[in-house]
mmCIF file of C-alpha atoms in Angstrom:
data_model
loop_
_atom_site.group_PDB
_atom_site.id
_atom_site.type_symbol
_atom_site.label_atom_id
_atom_site.label_comp_id
_atom_site.label_asym_id
_atom_site.label_seq_id
_atom_site.Cartn_x
_atom_site.Cartn_y
_atom_site.Cartn_z
ATOM 1 C CA ASN A 4 36.146 33.610 6.722
ATOM 2 C CA PRO A 5 36.111 36.581 8.978
ATOM 3 C CA VAL A 6 32.050 35.409 10.148
ATOM 4 C CA ILE A 7 33.719 32.219 11.359
ATOM 5 C CA ARG A 8 36.495 34.298 13.236
ATOM 6 C CA GLU A 9 34.177 36.051 15.022
ATOM 7 C CA LEU A 10 31.660 33.301 15.788
ATOM 8 C CA ALA A 11 33.629 29.982 16.565
ATOM 9 C CA PRO A 12 35.040 31.612 19.906
ATOM 10 C CA ASN A 13 30.893 32.053 20.938
ATOM 11 C CA VAL A 14 30.169 28.476 20.310
ATOM 12 C CA PRO A 15 31.109 25.947 22.898
ATOM 13 C CA LYS A 16 33.491 23.771 20.664
ATOM 14 C CA ALA A 17 32.575 25.373 17.899
ATOM 15 C CA LEU A 18 31.591 22.161 15.538
ATOM 16 C CA PRO A 19 31.339 23.162 12.115
ATOM 17 C CA SER A 20 27.568 21.779 11.902
ATOM 18 C CA GLU A 21 26.492 24.021 14.605
ATOM 19 C CA LEU A 22 28.906 27.325 13.057
ATOM 20 C CA VAL A 23 26.900 26.429 10.097
ATOM 21 C CA ARG A 24 23.533 26.451 11.498
ATOM 22 C CA ARG A 25 24.032 29.706 12.867
ATOM 23 C CA LEU A 26 24.633 31.407 9.738
ATOM 24 C CA VAL A 27 22.180 33.396 7.804
ATOM 25 C CA PHE A 28 23.885 32.903 4.453
ATOM 26 C CA ASN A 29 24.488 29.282 2.760
ATOM 27 C CA VAL A 30 27.902 27.644 3.464
ATOM 28 C CA GLY A 31 28.599 23.828 3.676
ATOM 29 C CA VAL A 32 30.007 22.333 6.877
ATOM 30 C CA VAL A 33 33.280 21.208 4.528
ATOM 31 C CA GLU A 34 34.133 24.881 3.820
ATOM 32 C CA VAL A 35 33.618 25.804 7.560
ATOM 33 C CA LYS A 36 36.029 22.900 8.487
ATOM 34 C CA HIS A 37 38.400 24.322 5.967
ATOM 35 C CA THR A 38 38.241 27.986 7.142
ATOM 36 C CA LEU A 39 38.661 26.574 10.629
ATOM 37 C CA LYS A 40 41.815 24.826 9.684
ATOM 38 C CA TYR A 41 42.975 28.150 7.723
ATOM 39 C CA LEU A 42 42.146 30.471 10.749
ATOM 40 C CA VAL A 43 44.393 28.400 12.864
ATOM 41 C CA ASN A 44 47.149 27.791 10.358
ATOM 42 C CA ASN A 45 47.483 31.481 9.864
ATOM 43 C CA GLY A 46 47.090 32.530 13.828
ATOM 44 C CA LEU A 47 43.642 34.152 13.634
ATOM 45 C CA LEU A 48 42.224 31.330 15.457
ATOM 46 C CA ILE A 49 43.622 29.105 18.370
ATOM 47 C CA GLN A 50 42.124 25.859 19.136
ATOM 48 C CA ASN A 51 41.889 25.120 23.132
ATOM 49 C CA GLU A 52 42.350 21.777 24.468
ATOM 50 C CA ASP A 53 38.830 21.283 25.251
ATOM 51 C CA GLY A 54 37.884 22.030 21.216
ATOM 52 C CA SER A 55 36.882 25.720 21.557
ATOM 53 C CA TYR A 56 38.545 28.546 19.948
ATOM 54 C CA SER A 57 40.064 31.850 21.101
ATOM 55 C CA GLN A 58 40.729 34.844 18.801
ATOM 56 C CA THR A 59 44.554 35.884 18.677
ATOM 57 C CA GLU A 60 43.434 39.601 18.138
ATOM 58 C CA LYS A 61 40.006 40.896 19.509
ATOM 59 C CA SER A 62 39.627 42.711 15.986
ATOM 60 C CA ILE A 63 41.440 42.782 12.472
ATOM 61 C CA SER A 64 40.218 45.125 9.830
ATOM 62 C CA THR A 65 40.668 45.611 5.955
ATOM 63 C CA GLY A 66 40.995 49.502 6.349
ATOM 64 C CA ASN A 67 44.554 49.684 5.180
ATOM 65 C CA ARG A 68 44.298 51.538 1.554
ATOM 66 C CA ASP A 69 47.657 50.403 0.739
ATOM 67 C CA ILE A 70 46.703 46.859 0.533
ATOM 68 C CA ALA A 71 45.409 45.748 -2.612
ATOM 69 C CA SER A 72 45.808 42.114 -2.955
ATOM 70 C CA ALA A 73 43.604 39.764 -5.031
ATOM 71 C CA ALA A 74 42.713 37.963 -1.820
ATOM 72 C CA LEU A 75 41.067 41.409 -0.376
ATOM 73 C CA ARG A 76 39.236 42.289 -3.592
ATOM 74 C CA ASN A 77 37.754 38.783 -3.531
ATOM 75 C CA TYR A 78 36.859 39.370 0.043
ATOM 76 C CA HIS A 79 35.125 42.545 -0.527
ATOM 77 C CA HIS A 80 33.232 40.802 -3.550
ATOM 78 C CA GLN A 81 32.064 38.029 -1.136
ATOM 79 C CA MET A 82 31.109 40.405 1.524
ATOM 80 C CA GLY A 83 29.006 42.285 -1.013
ATOM 81 C CA SER A 84 27.199 39.342 -1.958
ATOM 82 C CA VAL A 85 26.613 38.409 1.503
ATOM 83 C CA ALA A 86 25.219 41.790 1.983
ATOM 84 C CA LEU A 87 22.477 41.271 -1.122
ATOM 85 C CA GLU A 88 21.739 37.815 0.535
ATOM 86 C CA THR A 89 20.814 39.516 3.808
ATOM 87 C CA LEU A 90 18.019 41.939 2.051
ATOM 88 C CA ASN A 91 15.666 38.699 1.985
ATOM 89 C CA ALA A 92 17.271 36.324 4.512
ATOM 90 C CA VAL A 93 17.135 39.297 7.496
ATOM 91 C CA PRO A 94 14.662 41.002 8.748
ATOM 92 C CA VAL A 95 14.902 45.039 8.340
ATOM 93 C CA GLU A 96 14.626 45.750 11.731
ATOM 94 C CA GLU A 97 17.808 43.629 12.298
ATOM 95 C CA ARG A 98 19.822 45.286 9.593
ATOM 96 C CA ASN A 99 20.648 48.555 8.140
ATOM 97 C CA LEU A 100 21.898 49.315 4.528
ATOM 98 C CA SER A 101 22.101 52.951 3.447
ATOM 99 C CA ASN A 102 23.174 55.076 0.599
ATOM 100 C CA LEU A 103 24.408 58.224 -0.536
ATOM 101 C CA ILE A 104 24.963 59.300 -3.886
ATOM 102 C CA LEU A 105 27.357 62.508 -3.875
ATOM 103 C CA GLY A 106 29.147 65.049 -5.935
ATOM 104 C CA VAL A 107 32.613 65.479 -4.970
ATOM 105 C CA ILE A 108 35.821 67.011 -5.667
ATOM 106 C CA LYS A 109 39.516 65.815 -4.992
ATOM 107 C CA THR A 110 40.082 67.408 -1.748
ATOM 108 C CA ALA A 111 36.266 66.357 -0.275
ATOM 109 C CA TYR A 112 37.226 62.800 -1.219
ATOM 110 C CA ALA A 113 40.624 62.938 0.769
ATOM 111 C CA LYS A 114 38.741 64.232 3.783
ATOM 112 C CA ILE A 115 35.656 61.688 3.743
ATOM 113 C CA LEU A 116 38.131 58.933 3.647
ATOM 114 C CA GLU A 117 39.960 60.329 6.848
ATOM 115 C CA GLU A 118 36.177 60.492 8.294
ATOM 116 C CA MET A 119 35.535 57.080 7.276
ATOM 117 C CA ALA A 120 38.871 55.650 8.709
ATOM 118 C CA GLU A 121 38.195 57.465 12.180
ATOM 119 C CA PHE A 122 34.522 56.156 11.970
ATOM 120 C CA ARG A 123 35.758 52.557 11.667
ATOM 121 C CA ARG A 124 38.267 53.119 14.703
ATOM 122 C CA LYS A 125 35.263 54.031 16.623
ATOM 123 C CA VAL A 126 32.978 51.404 15.843
ATOM 124 C CA VAL A 127 35.890 49.061 16.537
ATOM 125 C CA ALA A 128 36.211 50.433 20.068
ATOM 126 C CA ILE A 129 32.239 50.226 20.904
ATOM 127 C CA ALA A 130 32.366 46.539 19.615
ATOM 128 C CA THR A 131 35.138 45.326 21.582
ATOM 129 C CA GLU A 132 34.883 47.222 24.837
ATOM 130 C CA GLU A 133 33.130 44.378 26.371
ATOM 131 C CA ASP A 134 33.660 40.542 26.325
ATOM 132 C CA GLY A 135 31.268 38.117 24.148
ATOM 133 C CA ILE A 136 28.760 38.352 21.506
ATOM 134 C CA ASP A 137 24.911 37.392 20.729
ATOM 135 C CA ARG A 138 25.512 38.223 16.856
ATOM 136 C CA VAL A 139 28.170 38.911 14.402
ATOM 137 C CA TYR A 140 27.751 41.765 11.891
ATOM 138 C CA ALA A 141 29.521 42.842 9.007
ATOM 139 C CA MET A 142 29.980 46.147 8.207
ATOM 140 C CA ASN A 143 31.075 47.437 4.611
ATOM 141 C CA LEU A 144 32.065 50.935 4.073
ATOM 142 C CA GLN A 145 32.355 51.836 0.204
ATOM 143 C CA PHE A 146 33.035 54.919 -1.244
ATOM 144 C CA PHE A 147 33.459 54.791 -5.201
ATOM 145 C CA PRO A 148 32.812 56.606 -8.340
ATOM 146 C CA LEU A 149 29.861 56.410 -10.332
ATOM 147 C CA THR A 150 31.185 58.788 -13.234
ATOM 148 C CA HIS A 151 34.329 59.769 -15.011
ATOM 149 C CA LYS A 152 36.386 62.348 -14.042
ATOM 150 C CA ASN A 153 35.196 65.814 -15.021
ATOM 151 C CA THR A 154 38.127 67.616 -16.615
ATOM 152 C CA SER A 155 36.546 70.861 -17.826
ATOM 153 C CA ASN A 156 34.763 72.516 -14.783
ATOM 154 C CA PRO A 157 34.785 70.564 -11.514
ATOM 155 C CA LYS A 158 32.970 73.551 -9.538
ATOM 156 C CA ARG A 159 29.371 72.774 -8.557
ATOM 157 C CA LYS A 160 26.969 75.036 -9.791
ATOM 158 C CA LYS A 161 25.523 76.887 -6.458
ATOM 159 C CA GLU A 162 21.567 77.592 -6.473
ATOM 160 C CA ASN A 163 20.349 81.370 -6.215
ATOM 161 C CA LYS A 164 17.960 81.267 -3.119
#
């Protein structure tokens, strides 16, 4: 769980019960213990001699569009569910959820994906320019179709003004 990966290095000794207490969504102590073990075994965290944790990399991203594994799809599903939980669990002034519904053509789609990738890079740079954290946030960038392709006439009608 990436949330535990971000949180554990910032909690002295990172006791699973303390990590669970700091989360705004429901997860059990046993699951956090398993997550910590998984993160260490897979090289995402290092457990130090004093029991604390350190990250092996300052940031990780699922921004690579070529990765389409079942694990990644499951992760995106879980993060979507967590986002829904925050609607009631986190005050509006401590979160930001926004939405756009747009009509686009294939070339605009490609340009938007490029802009999203650049935006992710900028956000990571801002988040990692200083050491330490006071909170873990998730940013889900999603851009998906809501309709089937229009094969007849993809040109948008312009309004006369």
